[in-house]
Amino acid sequence: MYKQLEQRGMSEPPVNVSTLKKMKDEHEPIACLTAYDASFALIVDRVGTDLVLVGDSLGMVIQGHDTTVPVTVDDIVYHTKVVARGLSRAFLVADMPFMSYSSPDQALDNAVRLMQEGGAMMVKLEGGAGQLAVVEHLAQHDIPVCAHIGLKPQSVHKIGGFKVQGRDPDTARRMVDDASALEAAGADILLVECVPNEVGKAVTNNITAPVIGIGAGPDVDGQILVLYDVLGITQGPLPRFVQNFMLESDSAMEACGRFVQAVRDRSYPSAEHCFS
Ligand code: KIV
């Protein structure tokens, strides 16, 4: 491992699940971004992003769809493969698209593709208690899993839009319980999207696995944003939690570096990016 690192001129070892766990335990914020191609992967890796997600958000920002629903396993395999070529240090996570994990065996087959063909080190799937059997099956096969709760964009047609989740006490409590159950089933990381600060905090304090937030307030273990939002490329109305880091930057590299720094020093997210 280290010989390879020396050959690649790297001073720091690659991030792995233990690194992320240690960062949670030591209260060091984890900086995460999405990426979809090798050039941007190289940039986000260079500025010290800890975790890079090949998100199914690529359906919206790359393919021009209104939702993430049309994204296929082949799409994610392709983008994961090209992102992997740009990374040296960051931990690479690939999204499992809509209906690619509707049974434990289907999930296993598709997760294997994302790891073997794409080069992913972890797969992410959306779902709470309903996905426990799938998470357990993947974990039994030593496939690292990130479970995505809160706003689940693949369920957009069922929930009627991209809305803040967990505002009522019952849903909030269920989300905290789901997070514990997912961790017990073998999830290594949780990702919580679009929830009030208090819910992000409760989930984070209730489990030992790192919790990455997007619109989940400041009291989570790490922050993730969609790269094209950070770079001000995405057009139209943007979610409240987005910050365009390009506004005060001269280059994409500088904007991504500012994002990583803002996560580390906890200046992002500020109150204007949060939900109550
Ligand atoms: O697909 C994606 O990019 C995501 C982010 C919203 C975290 O899941």
Coordinates of C-alpha atoms and ligand atoms in Angstrom, one line a residue:
M1 CA 0.0 0.0 0.0
Y2 CA 2.5 2.6 1.1
K3 CA 4.9 1.6 -1.7
Q4 CA 2.1 2.5 -4.1
L5 CA 1.5 5.7 -2.3
E6 CA 5.2 6.7 -2.6
Q7 CA 5.1 5.9 -6.3
R8 CA 2.1 8.2 -6.6
G9 CA 3.9 10.9 -4.7
M10 CA 1.4 10.9 -1.8
S11 CA 2.3 11.8 1.7
E12 CA -1.0 10.8 3.3
P13 CA -2.5 7.3 3.3
P14 CA -5.9 6.9 1.7
V15 CA -9.1 7.4 3.7
N16 CA -10.9 4.2 4.8
V17 CA -13.8 3.3 7.1
S18 CA -11.5 3.3 10.1
T19 CA -10.2 6.8 9.2
L20 CA -13.8 8.1 9.1
K21 CA -14.7 6.4 12.4
K22 CA -11.6 7.9 14.0
M23 CA -12.6 11.4 12.7
K24 CA -16.0 11.0 14.3
D25 CA -14.5 9.9 17.6
E26 CA -12.0 12.8 17.6
H27 CA -14.7 15.3 16.5
E28 CA -12.9 16.2 13.3
P29 CA -15.5 17.2 10.7
I30 CA -15.5 15.0 7.6
A31 CA -15.6 16.9 4.3
C32 CA -17.5 15.1 1.4
L33 CA -18.4 16.0 -2.1
T34 CA -19.9 14.3 -5.1
A35 CA -18.0 13.9 -8.3
Y36 CA -18.9 12.4 -11.7
D37 CA -15.7 12.5 -13.8
A38 CA -11.9 12.1 -13.5
S39 CA -11.0 15.8 -13.8
F40 CA -13.2 17.0 -11.0
A41 CA -12.3 13.9 -8.9
L42 CA -8.7 14.9 -9.1
I43 CA -9.5 18.4 -8.0
V44 CA -11.7 17.4 -5.0
D45 CA -9.1 14.8 -4.0
R46 CA -6.2 17.4 -4.2
V47 CA -8.0 19.8 -1.8
G48 CA -8.4 17.1 0.8
T49 CA -12.0 15.9 0.5
D50 CA -12.3 12.9 2.7
L51 CA -15.1 11.1 0.9
V52 CA -16.2 11.3 -2.7
L53 CA -19.7 10.1 -3.7
V54 CA -20.7 9.2 -7.2
G55 CA -24.3 10.1 -6.4
D56 CA -27.3 9.3 -8.5
S57 CA -27.7 13.1 -8.4
L58 CA -25.8 12.7 -11.7
G59 CA -29.3 12.0 -13.2
M60 CA -30.1 15.6 -12.6
V61 CA -26.8 17.5 -12.9
I62 CA -25.2 15.5 -15.7
Q63 CA -28.1 13.9 -17.6
G64 CA -30.7 16.7 -17.2
H65 CA -33.5 14.7 -15.6
D66 CA -35.9 16.2 -13.1
T67 CA -35.3 13.4 -10.6
T68 CA -32.7 10.7 -9.8
V69 CA -35.2 7.9 -10.7
P70 CA -34.0 7.2 -14.3
V71 CA -30.4 6.5 -13.3
T72 CA -29.2 3.0 -14.0
V73 CA -26.6 0.7 -12.5
D74 CA -24.7 1.0 -15.8
D75 CA -24.6 4.8 -15.4
I76 CA -23.2 4.6 -11.9
V77 CA -20.7 1.9 -12.8
Y78 CA -19.4 4.1 -15.7
H79 CA -19.1 7.3 -13.6
T80 CA -17.6 5.4 -10.6
K81 CA -14.9 4.0 -12.9
V82 CA -13.9 7.3 -14.3
V83 CA -14.0 9.1 -10.9
A84 CA -11.8 6.3 -9.4
R85 CA -9.1 7.2 -11.9
G86 CA -8.9 10.8 -10.5
L87 CA -8.7 9.8 -6.8
S88 CA -5.6 9.1 -4.7
R89 CA -6.7 9.7 -1.1
A90 CA -10.5 10.1 -0.8
F91 CA -12.8 7.3 0.1
L92 CA -15.0 6.4 -2.9
V93 CA -18.7 5.7 -2.4
A94 CA -21.1 4.8 -5.2
D95 CA -24.9 5.2 -5.1
M96 CA -27.2 2.2 -5.7
P97 CA -29.8 3.6 -8.1
F98 CA -33.6 3.3 -7.8
M99 CA -34.9 -0.3 -7.7
S100 CA -31.3 -1.7 -7.9
Y101 CA -31.7 -3.1 -4.3
S102 CA -35.3 -4.3 -4.1
S103 CA -34.2 -7.6 -2.7
P104 CA -31.1 -8.7 -0.8
D105 CA -29.8 -10.8 -3.7
Q106 CA -30.4 -8.1 -6.3
A107 CA -28.6 -5.6 -4.0
L108 CA -25.7 -8.0 -3.6
D109 CA -25.3 -8.5 -7.4
N110 CA -25.4 -4.7 -8.1
A111 CA -23.2 -3.8 -5.2
V112 CA -20.6 -6.3 -6.5
R113 CA -20.8 -4.6 -9.9
L114 CA -20.2 -1.1 -8.3
M115 CA -17.2 -2.4 -6.4
Q116 CA -15.6 -4.8 -9.0
E117 CA -16.3 -2.9 -12.2
G118 CA -16.5 0.6 -10.8
G119 CA -13.9 0.5 -8.0
A120 CA -16.2 1.7 -5.3
M121 CA -15.2 1.1 -1.7
M122 CA -18.7 1.4 -0.3
V123 CA -22.2 1.5 -1.6
K124 CA -25.0 3.9 -0.6
L125 CA -28.7 3.0 -0.6
E126 CA -31.7 5.0 0.5
G127 CA -34.0 3.7 3.1
G128 CA -34.8 3.2 6.8
A129 CA -36.2 0.2 8.6
G130 CA -37.5 -1.2 5.3
Q131 CA -33.9 -1.8 4.1
L132 CA -32.6 -3.7 7.1
A133 CA -32.6 -7.1 5.4
V134 CA -30.7 -5.6 2.4
V135 CA -28.1 -3.9 4.7
E136 CA -27.7 -7.1 6.7
H137 CA -27.1 -9.1 3.5
L138 CA -24.5 -6.7 2.2
A139 CA -22.8 -6.5 5.5
Q140 CA -22.7 -10.3 5.8
H141 CA -20.7 -10.3 2.5
D142 CA -18.3 -7.6 3.9
I143 CA -19.7 -4.9 1.6
P144 CA -19.4 -1.5 3.3
V145 CA -22.7 0.3 3.3
C146 CA -23.9 3.9 3.7
A147 CA -27.6 4.2 4.6
H148 CA -29.3 7.4 3.4
I149 CA -32.2 8.5 5.5
G150 CA -34.3 11.7 5.9
L151 CA -35.2 13.0 2.5
K152 CA -34.8 10.1 0.1
P153 CA -34.7 11.6 -3.4
Q154 CA -35.6 8.2 -5.1
S155 CA -38.9 8.4 -3.2
V156 CA -39.8 11.9 -4.6
H157 CA -42.9 10.7 -6.4
K158 CA -44.2 8.9 -3.3
I159 CA -43.6 11.8 -0.9
G160 CA -44.7 14.5 -3.3
G161 CA -41.6 16.6 -3.8
F162 CA -38.2 17.4 -2.3
K163 CA -39.3 18.4 1.2
V164 CA -37.8 18.7 4.7
Q165 CA -38.4 15.4 6.6
G166 CA -38.7 14.7 10.3
R167 CA -40.4 17.9 11.4
D168 CA -43.1 16.1 13.5
P169 CA -42.0 14.3 16.7
D170 CA -43.1 10.9 15.6
T171 CA -41.3 10.9 12.3
A172 CA -38.2 12.4 14.0
R173 CA -38.2 9.6 16.6
R174 CA -38.7 7.0 13.9
M175 CA -35.7 8.4 12.0
V176 CA -33.5 8.1 15.1
D177 CA -34.7 4.6 15.7
D178 CA -34.1 3.7 12.1
A179 CA -30.6 5.0 12.3
S180 CA -29.8 2.7 15.3
A181 CA -31.4 -0.3 13.5
L182 CA -29.4 0.4 10.3
E183 CA -26.2 0.6 12.3
A184 CA -27.1 -2.7 14.1
A185 CA -27.8 -4.3 10.7
G186 CA -24.3 -3.4 9.6
A187 CA -24.4 0.1 8.1
D188 CA -20.9 1.7 8.4
I189 CA -22.0 5.3 7.7
L190 CA -25.3 7.1 7.7
L191 CA -26.2 10.0 5.4
V192 CA -29.0 12.3 6.6
E193 CA -30.6 14.7 4.1
C194 CA -32.8 17.7 4.7
V195 CA -34.0 17.4 8.3
P196 CA -34.2 19.9 11.2
N197 CA -30.9 20.5 13.1
E198 CA -32.3 18.7 16.1
V199 CA -32.9 15.5 14.2
G200 CA -29.4 15.6 12.6
K201 CA -28.0 16.0 16.1
A202 CA -30.1 13.2 17.7
V203 CA -29.2 10.7 15.0
T204 CA -25.5 11.6 15.3
N205 CA -25.4 11.3 19.1
N206 CA -27.4 8.1 19.1
I207 CA -25.0 5.9 17.0
T208 CA -21.3 5.2 16.8
A209 CA -21.1 5.2 13.0
P210 CA -20.2 8.5 11.3
V211 CA -23.2 10.6 10.2
I212 CA -22.8 12.8 7.1
G213 CA -25.4 15.5 6.7
I214 CA -26.7 17.5 3.7
G215 CA -29.2 20.0 5.0
A216 CA -29.0 18.3 8.4
G217 CA -27.5 21.1 10.4
P218 CA -24.1 21.6 12.0
D219 CA -24.2 18.9 14.7
V220 CA -23.4 15.9 12.4
D221 CA -20.0 14.3 11.9
G222 CA -19.5 15.5 8.3
Q223 CA -21.0 17.5 5.5
I224 CA -21.6 16.7 1.9
L225 CA -22.8 18.8 -1.0
V226 CA -23.4 18.2 -4.7
L227 CA -20.2 19.4 -6.5
Y228 CA -22.1 21.4 -9.2
D229 CA -24.0 23.3 -6.4
V230 CA -20.7 24.2 -4.7
L231 CA -19.3 25.4 -8.0
G232 CA -22.4 27.5 -8.9
I233 CA -23.1 25.5 -12.0
T234 CA -26.6 24.2 -11.1
Q235 CA -29.3 26.6 -12.3
G236 CA -32.8 27.3 -11.0
P237 CA -34.0 27.4 -7.4
L238 CA -31.6 25.7 -5.0
P239 CA -32.2 24.1 -1.7
R240 CA -31.6 26.3 1.4
F241 CA -28.5 24.2 2.4
V242 CA -26.5 25.0 -0.7
Q243 CA -23.6 27.4 -0.7
N244 CA -22.0 28.5 -3.9
F245 CA -18.3 28.6 -3.0
M246 CA -17.4 29.8 -6.5
L247 CA -18.6 33.3 -5.6
E248 CA -15.4 34.3 -3.9
S249 CA -13.0 31.9 -5.7
D250 CA -11.0 32.2 -8.9
S251 CA -11.0 28.5 -9.8
A252 CA -12.9 25.3 -9.2
M253 CA -9.9 24.1 -7.1
E254 CA -10.1 27.1 -4.9
A255 CA -13.9 26.8 -4.4
C256 CA -13.6 23.1 -3.5
G257 CA -10.7 24.0 -1.1
R258 CA -12.9 26.7 0.5
F259 CA -15.7 24.2 1.0
V260 CA -13.4 21.7 2.7
Q261 CA -11.9 24.4 4.9
A262 CA -15.4 25.7 5.8
V263 CA -16.5 22.1 6.9
R264 CA -13.3 21.7 8.9
D265 CA -13.6 25.0 10.8
R266 CA -17.4 24.6 11.0
S267 CA -18.2 27.9 9.3
Y268 CA -20.4 25.8 6.9
P269 CA -23.3 25.2 7.5
S270 CA -24.4 28.5 9.1
A271 CA -27.9 29.3 10.3
E272 CA -29.1 30.3 6.8
H273 CA -28.4 26.8 5.5
C274 CA -30.3 25.0 8.3
F275 CA -33.9 23.8 9.0
S276 CA -35.8 24.0 12.2
Ligands
KIV1 O1 -27.0 11.5 -5.1 C1 -26.4 12.3 -4.4 O2 -25.6 13.1 -4.9 C2 -26.7 12.3 -3.0 C3 -26.4 13.6 -2.3 C4 -27.6 14.3 -2.2 C5 -25.7 13.3 -1.0 O3 -27.2 11.4 -2.5

